[in-house]
Amino acid sequence: MKKIPVGILGATGMVGQQYIALLKDHPWFCLSFVAASAGSAGKNYRDAIAGRVRFPDILNTTGELMVADARDVSGAKDCAFVFSALEMDKDETCSLEDSYAATGIPVVSNASAHRWTPDVPVIIAEVNHHHIQIIPAQQKARGWEKGFIVVKPNCSVQSYTTPLYALQVAGYEIRRLIVSTLQAVSGAGYPGVASLDIIDNIIPYIGGEEEKSEEEPLKILGTIEGGHIKNAAFPKISAHCNRVPVSDGHTACVSVEFGKKKPSIKEVKKIWTEFKGLPQKLKLPSAPQQPIVIMEENDRPQPKKDRNTDKAMAVCVGRIRPCNVFDLRFAGLSHNTIRGAAGGGILNAELLYKQGYL
Ligand code: NAP
């Protein structure tokens, strides 16, 4: 098969570098265009990321590629679509992503800017793959012929939303949950949190993160109505987001309250073990074989030991036990720059390609 040429906006950042590492041997997509800010534009990729190289191997394939200015949309004219890993002002990100879509280049984004645009789907491929059906309405509303925008959620959301969705489709209504996240430093991009602030420390605040953790699952669990995505009314979520001295891997400690019908712990484990989504059925190249992996040891999952489970694309779940206040407690873990960012974006692109949107 002739590989499909793709580009990366924000290619020099933490997530951009992860995209390049994951695309290196991708069976369908090949990297043909890298873009970043005006400060990196015009340099070769090696020089543009000097002093902040996260994966030295990517320089072997990409080191000599010229970095374009992301504001110059014409540079991506030969790309079938672009991944967006831009970190800039919300309005600027929206208008830049829109300008690519307007010229016929679909955008598969990691940025949060468009997550609250009502006709832009926020996709976890195992959960709400059907939300991509809103794309024709999005294109019609904006007069875009070929381009469109699809985004993925915040980097910790799949750690608890995927397990909760599996319980919901098995017939258990989720009414309320309290989630405490323990988020890795790589989630803050590069250079991120100063080492003197995070070594030997926990910071109980990440700007904007609690709102995202509480609201994004409701859009993901929502329904398409009249060309918009209508948020689900439940669950009501209370989030505590903490930055912790872990390099990669976001953990979520969750307490869940069900509706009238409550599953036993044995049943919860059975549902999670048997859960498969559309990416597994379609055998998408980046899909984990088992989207939810249960760990029975009392002290798992742990970021250091478990974040790379199944290509770093699985959600690892452990400490599954009754809750004294609500009904069920568990800890979920997923790799924030892979499953929560570049890997999740690539999986969304594979889904879009297989479903005929790209
Ligand atoms: P990062 O390391 O700070 O990288 C930011 C990228 O955006 C760089 O390539 C940078 O280019 C580019 N950029 C900044 N200002 C720009 C401008 N005015 N015009 C064009 N390009 C510009 O950030 P990151 O952690 O990779 O995150 C990227 C995006 O993914 C963010 O929206 C973030 O919220 C989201 N995300 C991150 C994670 C994670 O775990 N890190 C997870 C999920 C989603 P220069 O190098 O030229 O400045």
PDB file of N, CA, C and O in Angstrom, residues 150-185:
ATOM      1  N   VAL A 150     -11.493  17.187  14.038  1.00  0.00           N
ATOM      2  CA  VAL A 150     -11.835  16.195  15.059  1.00  0.00           C
ATOM      3  C   VAL A 150     -10.792  16.352  16.155  1.00  0.00           C
ATOM      4  O   VAL A 150      -9.618  16.534  15.854  1.00  0.00           O
ATOM      5  N   VAL A 151     -11.204  16.301  17.415  1.00  0.00           N
ATOM      6  CA  VAL A 151     -10.219  16.455  18.496  1.00  0.00           C
ATOM      7  C   VAL A 151     -10.256  15.241  19.422  1.00  0.00           C
ATOM      8  O   VAL A 151     -11.170  14.425  19.358  1.00  0.00           O
ATOM      9  N   LYS A 152      -9.228  15.141  20.249  1.00  0.00           N
ATOM     10  CA  LYS A 152      -9.259  14.116  21.285  1.00  0.00           C
ATOM     11  C   LYS A 152      -9.297  14.815  22.639  1.00  0.00           C
ATOM     12  O   LYS A 152      -8.961  15.986  22.731  1.00  0.00           O
ATOM     13  N   PRO A 153      -9.730  14.092  23.675  1.00  0.00           N
ATOM     14  CA  PRO A 153      -9.907  14.768  24.961  1.00  0.00           C
ATOM     15  C   PRO A 153      -8.598  15.023  25.687  1.00  0.00           C
ATOM     16  O   PRO A 153      -7.525  14.588  25.255  1.00  0.00           O
ATOM     17  N   ASN A 154      -8.707  15.695  26.803  1.00  0.00           N
ATOM     18  CA  ASN A 154      -7.619  15.926  27.742  1.00  0.00           C
ATOM     19  C   ASN A 154      -6.921  14.595  28.068  1.00  0.00           C
ATOM     20  O   ASN A 154      -7.541  13.540  28.078  1.00  0.00           O
ATOM     21  N   CYS A 155      -5.619  14.720  28.378  1.00  0.00           N
ATOM     22  CA  CYS A 155      -4.769  13.521  28.476  1.00  0.00           C
ATOM     23  C   CYS A 155      -5.106  12.550  29.608  1.00  0.00           C
ATOM     24  O   CYS A 155      -4.622  11.424  29.607  1.00  0.00           O
ATOM     25  N   SER A 156      -5.919  12.933  30.587  1.00  0.00           N
ATOM     26  CA  SER A 156      -6.228  11.964  31.649  1.00  0.00           C
ATOM     27  C   SER A 156      -7.638  11.380  31.517  1.00  0.00           C
ATOM     28  O   SER A 156      -7.971  10.400  32.182  1.00  0.00           O
ATOM     29  N   VAL A 157      -8.440  11.943  30.629  1.00  0.00           N
ATOM     30  CA  VAL A 157      -9.875  11.609  30.602  1.00  0.00           C
ATOM     31  C   VAL A 157     -10.156  10.133  30.291  1.00  0.00           C
ATOM     32  O   VAL A 157     -11.038   9.504  30.885  1.00  0.00           O
ATOM     33  N   GLN A 158      -9.361   9.539  29.370  1.00  0.00           N
ATOM     34  CA  GLN A 158      -9.646   8.134  29.031  1.00  0.00           C
ATOM     35  C   GLN A 158      -9.370   7.177  30.190  1.00  0.00           C
ATOM     36  O   GLN A 158      -9.933   6.093  30.245  1.00  0.00           O
ATOM     37  N   SER A 159      -8.537   7.591  31.159  1.00  0.00           N
ATOM     38  CA  SER A 159      -8.199   6.694  32.282  1.00  0.00           C
ATOM     39  C   SER A 159      -9.431   6.318  33.093  1.00  0.00           C
ATOM     40  O   SER A 159      -9.461   5.265  33.713  1.00  0.00           O
ATOM     41  N   TYR A 160     -10.428   7.187  33.102  1.00  0.00           N
ATOM     42  CA  TYR A 160     -11.657   6.814  33.830  1.00  0.00           C
ATOM     43  C   TYR A 160     -12.889   6.766  32.937  1.00  0.00           C
ATOM     44  O   TYR A 160     -13.817   6.012  33.202  1.00  0.00           O
ATOM     45  N   THR A 161     -12.886   7.519  31.818  1.00  0.00           N
ATOM     46  CA  THR A 161     -14.099   7.541  30.982  1.00  0.00           C
ATOM     47  C   THR A 161     -14.295   6.207  30.255  1.00  0.00           C
ATOM     48  O   THR A 161     -15.420   5.726  30.120  1.00  0.00           O
ATOM     49  N   THR A 162     -13.194   5.601  29.790  1.00  0.00           N
ATOM     50  CA  THR A 162     -13.355   4.325  29.067  1.00  0.00           C
ATOM     51  C   THR A 162     -13.911   3.234  30.001  1.00  0.00           C
ATOM     52  O   THR A 162     -14.897   2.577  29.648  1.00  0.00           O
ATOM     53  N   PRO A 163     -13.345   3.035  31.208  1.00  0.00           N
ATOM     54  CA  PRO A 163     -13.949   2.040  32.108  1.00  0.00           C
ATOM     55  C   PRO A 163     -15.405   2.359  32.471  1.00  0.00           C
ATOM     56  O   PRO A 163     -16.251   1.460  32.531  1.00  0.00           O
ATOM     57  N   LEU A 164     -15.708   3.654  32.672  1.00  0.00           N
ATOM     58  CA  LEU A 164     -17.091   4.000  33.041  1.00  0.00           C
ATOM     59  C   LEU A 164     -18.051   3.749  31.885  1.00  0.00           C
ATOM     60  O   LEU A 164     -19.161   3.262  32.073  1.00  0.00           O
ATOM     61  N   TYR A 165     -17.590   4.054  30.664  1.00  0.00           N
ATOM     62  CA  TYR A 165     -18.428   3.810  29.487  1.00  0.00           C
ATOM     63  C   TYR A 165     -18.735   2.300  29.363  1.00  0.00           C
ATOM     64  O   TYR A 165     -19.867   1.912  29.068  1.00  0.00           O
ATOM     65  N   ALA A 166     -17.715   1.469  29.600  1.00  0.00           N
ATOM     66  CA  ALA A 166     -17.926   0.013  29.496  1.00  0.00           C
ATOM     67  C   ALA A 166     -19.028  -0.432  30.465  1.00  0.00           C
ATOM     68  O   ALA A 166     -19.869  -1.276  30.116  1.00  0.00           O
ATOM     69  N   LEU A 167     -19.041   0.165  31.661  1.00  0.00           N
ATOM     70  CA  LEU A 167     -20.084  -0.200  32.641  1.00  0.00           C
ATOM     71  C   LEU A 167     -21.443   0.345  32.193  1.00  0.00           C
ATOM     72  O   LEU A 167     -22.471  -0.328  32.341  1.00  0.00           O
ATOM     73  N   GLN A 168     -21.433   1.535  31.615  1.00  0.00           N
ATOM     74  CA  GLN A 168     -22.682   2.150  31.157  1.00  0.00           C
ATOM     75  C   GLN A 168     -23.318   1.334  30.030  1.00  0.00           C
ATOM     76  O   GLN A 168     -24.513   1.057  30.064  1.00  0.00           O
ATOM     77  N   VAL A 169     -22.509   0.900  29.054  1.00  0.00           N
ATOM     78  CA  VAL A 169     -23.111   0.117  27.949  1.00  0.00           C
ATOM     79  C   VAL A 169     -23.536  -1.272  28.410  1.00  0.00           C
ATOM     80  O   VAL A 169     -24.382  -1.900  27.774  1.00  0.00           O
ATOM     81  N   ALA A 170     -22.980  -1.710  29.527  1.00  0.00           N
ATOM     82  CA  ALA A 170     -23.416  -3.009  30.077  1.00  0.00           C
ATOM     83  C   ALA A 170     -24.704  -2.848  30.890  1.00  0.00           C
ATOM     84  O   ALA A 170     -25.210  -3.823  31.452  1.00  0.00           O
ATOM     85  N   GLY A 171     -25.232  -1.607  30.969  1.00  0.00           N
ATOM     86  CA  GLY A 171     -26.545  -1.409  31.588  1.00  0.00           C
ATOM     87  C   GLY A 171     -26.515  -0.760  32.966  1.00  0.00           C
ATOM     88  O   GLY A 171     -27.551  -0.699  33.635  1.00  0.00           O
ATOM     89  N   TYR A 172     -25.359  -0.263  33.398  1.00  0.00           N
ATOM     90  CA  TYR A 172     -25.280   0.354  34.719  1.00  0.00           C
ATOM     91  C   TYR A 172     -25.154   1.873  34.581  1.00  0.00           C
ATOM     92  O   TYR A 172     -24.151   2.367  34.063  1.00  0.00           O
ATOM     93  N   GLU A 173     -26.168   2.563  35.044  1.00  0.00           N
ATOM     94  CA  GLU A 173     -26.154   4.027  34.963  1.00  0.00           C
ATOM     95  C   GLU A 173     -25.139   4.583  35.965  1.00  0.00           C
ATOM     96  O   GLU A 173     -25.096   4.149  37.119  1.00  0.00           O
ATOM     97  N   ILE A 174     -24.298   5.536  35.482  1.00  0.00           N
ATOM     98  CA  ILE A 174     -23.318   6.166  36.377  1.00  0.00           C
ATOM     99  C   ILE A 174     -23.897   7.519  36.779  1.00  0.00           C
ATOM    100  O   ILE A 174     -24.120   8.375  35.920  1.00  0.00           O
ATOM    101  N   ARG A 175     -24.161   7.743  38.052  1.00  0.00           N
ATOM    102  CA  ARG A 175     -24.789   8.992  38.512  1.00  0.00           C
ATOM    103  C   ARG A 175     -23.767  10.045  38.912  1.00  0.00           C
ATOM    104  O   ARG A 175     -23.877  11.192  38.545  1.00  0.00           O
ATOM    105  N   ARG A 176     -22.788   9.652  39.745  1.00  0.00           N
ATOM    106  CA  ARG A 176     -21.825  10.657  40.235  1.00  0.00           C
ATOM    107  C   ARG A 176     -20.459  10.004  40.374  1.00  0.00           C
ATOM    108  O   ARG A 176     -20.362   8.788  40.595  1.00  0.00           O
ATOM    109  N   LEU A 177     -19.420  10.816  40.242  1.00  0.00           N
ATOM    110  CA  LEU A 177     -18.101  10.292  40.551  1.00  0.00           C
ATOM    111  C   LEU A 177     -17.177  11.379  41.051  1.00  0.00           C
ATOM    112  O   LEU A 177     -17.325  12.548  40.711  1.00  0.00           O
ATOM    113  N   ILE A 178     -16.258  10.940  41.885  1.00  0.00           N
ATOM    114  CA  ILE A 178     -15.187  11.828  42.350  1.00  0.00           C
ATOM    115  C   ILE A 178     -13.899  11.240  41.810  1.00  0.00           C
ATOM    116  O   ILE A 178     -13.638  10.034  41.975  1.00  0.00           O
ATOM    117  N   VAL A 179     -13.128  12.072  41.110  1.00  0.00           N
ATOM    118  CA  VAL A 179     -11.888  11.584  40.519  1.00  0.00           C
ATOM    119  C   VAL A 179     -10.732  12.478  40.964  1.00  0.00           C
ATOM    120  O   VAL A 179     -10.834  13.710  40.905  1.00  0.00           O
ATOM    121  N   SER A 180      -9.668  11.838  41.473  1.00  0.00           N
ATOM    122  CA  SER A 180      -8.437  12.563  41.822  1.00  0.00           C
ATOM    123  C   SER A 180      -7.366  12.111  40.855  1.00  0.00           C
ATOM    124  O   SER A 180      -7.047  10.915  40.787  1.00  0.00           O
ATOM    125  N   THR A 181      -6.835  13.054  40.067  1.00  0.00           N
ATOM    126  CA  THR A 181      -5.805  12.663  39.103  1.00  0.00           C
ATOM    127  C   THR A 181      -4.418  13.009  39.637  1.00  0.00           C
ATOM    128  O   THR A 181      -4.236  13.994  40.349  1.00  0.00           O
ATOM    129  N   LEU A 182      -3.461  12.151  39.268  1.00  0.00           N
ATOM    130  CA  LEU A 182      -2.056  12.330  39.627  1.00  0.00           C
ATOM    131  C   LEU A 182      -1.332  12.388  38.291  1.00  0.00           C
ATOM    132  O   LEU A 182      -1.118  11.362  37.645  1.00  0.00           O
ATOM    133  N   GLN A 183      -1.024  13.613  37.827  1.00  0.00           N
ATOM    134  CA  GLN A 183      -0.626  13.802  36.436  1.00  0.00           C
ATOM    135  C   GLN A 183       0.877  14.035  36.289  1.00  0.00           C
ATOM    136  O   GLN A 183       1.476  14.829  37.017  1.00  0.00           O
ATOM    137  N   ALA A 184       1.431  13.347  35.292  1.00  0.00           N
ATOM    138  CA  ALA A 184       2.879  13.373  35.058  1.00  0.00           C
ATOM    139  C   ALA A 184       3.343  14.740  34.567  1.00  0.00           C
ATOM    140  O   ALA A 184       2.570  15.505  33.970  1.00  0.00           O
ATOM    141  N   VAL A 185       4.642  15.015  34.742  1.00  0.00           N
ATOM    142  CA  VAL A 185       5.182  16.314  34.328  1.00  0.00           C
ATOM    143  C   VAL A 185       5.180  16.491  32.802  1.00  0.00           C
ATOM    144  O   VAL A 185       5.060  17.612  32.310  1.00  0.00           O
TER     145      VAL A 185
END
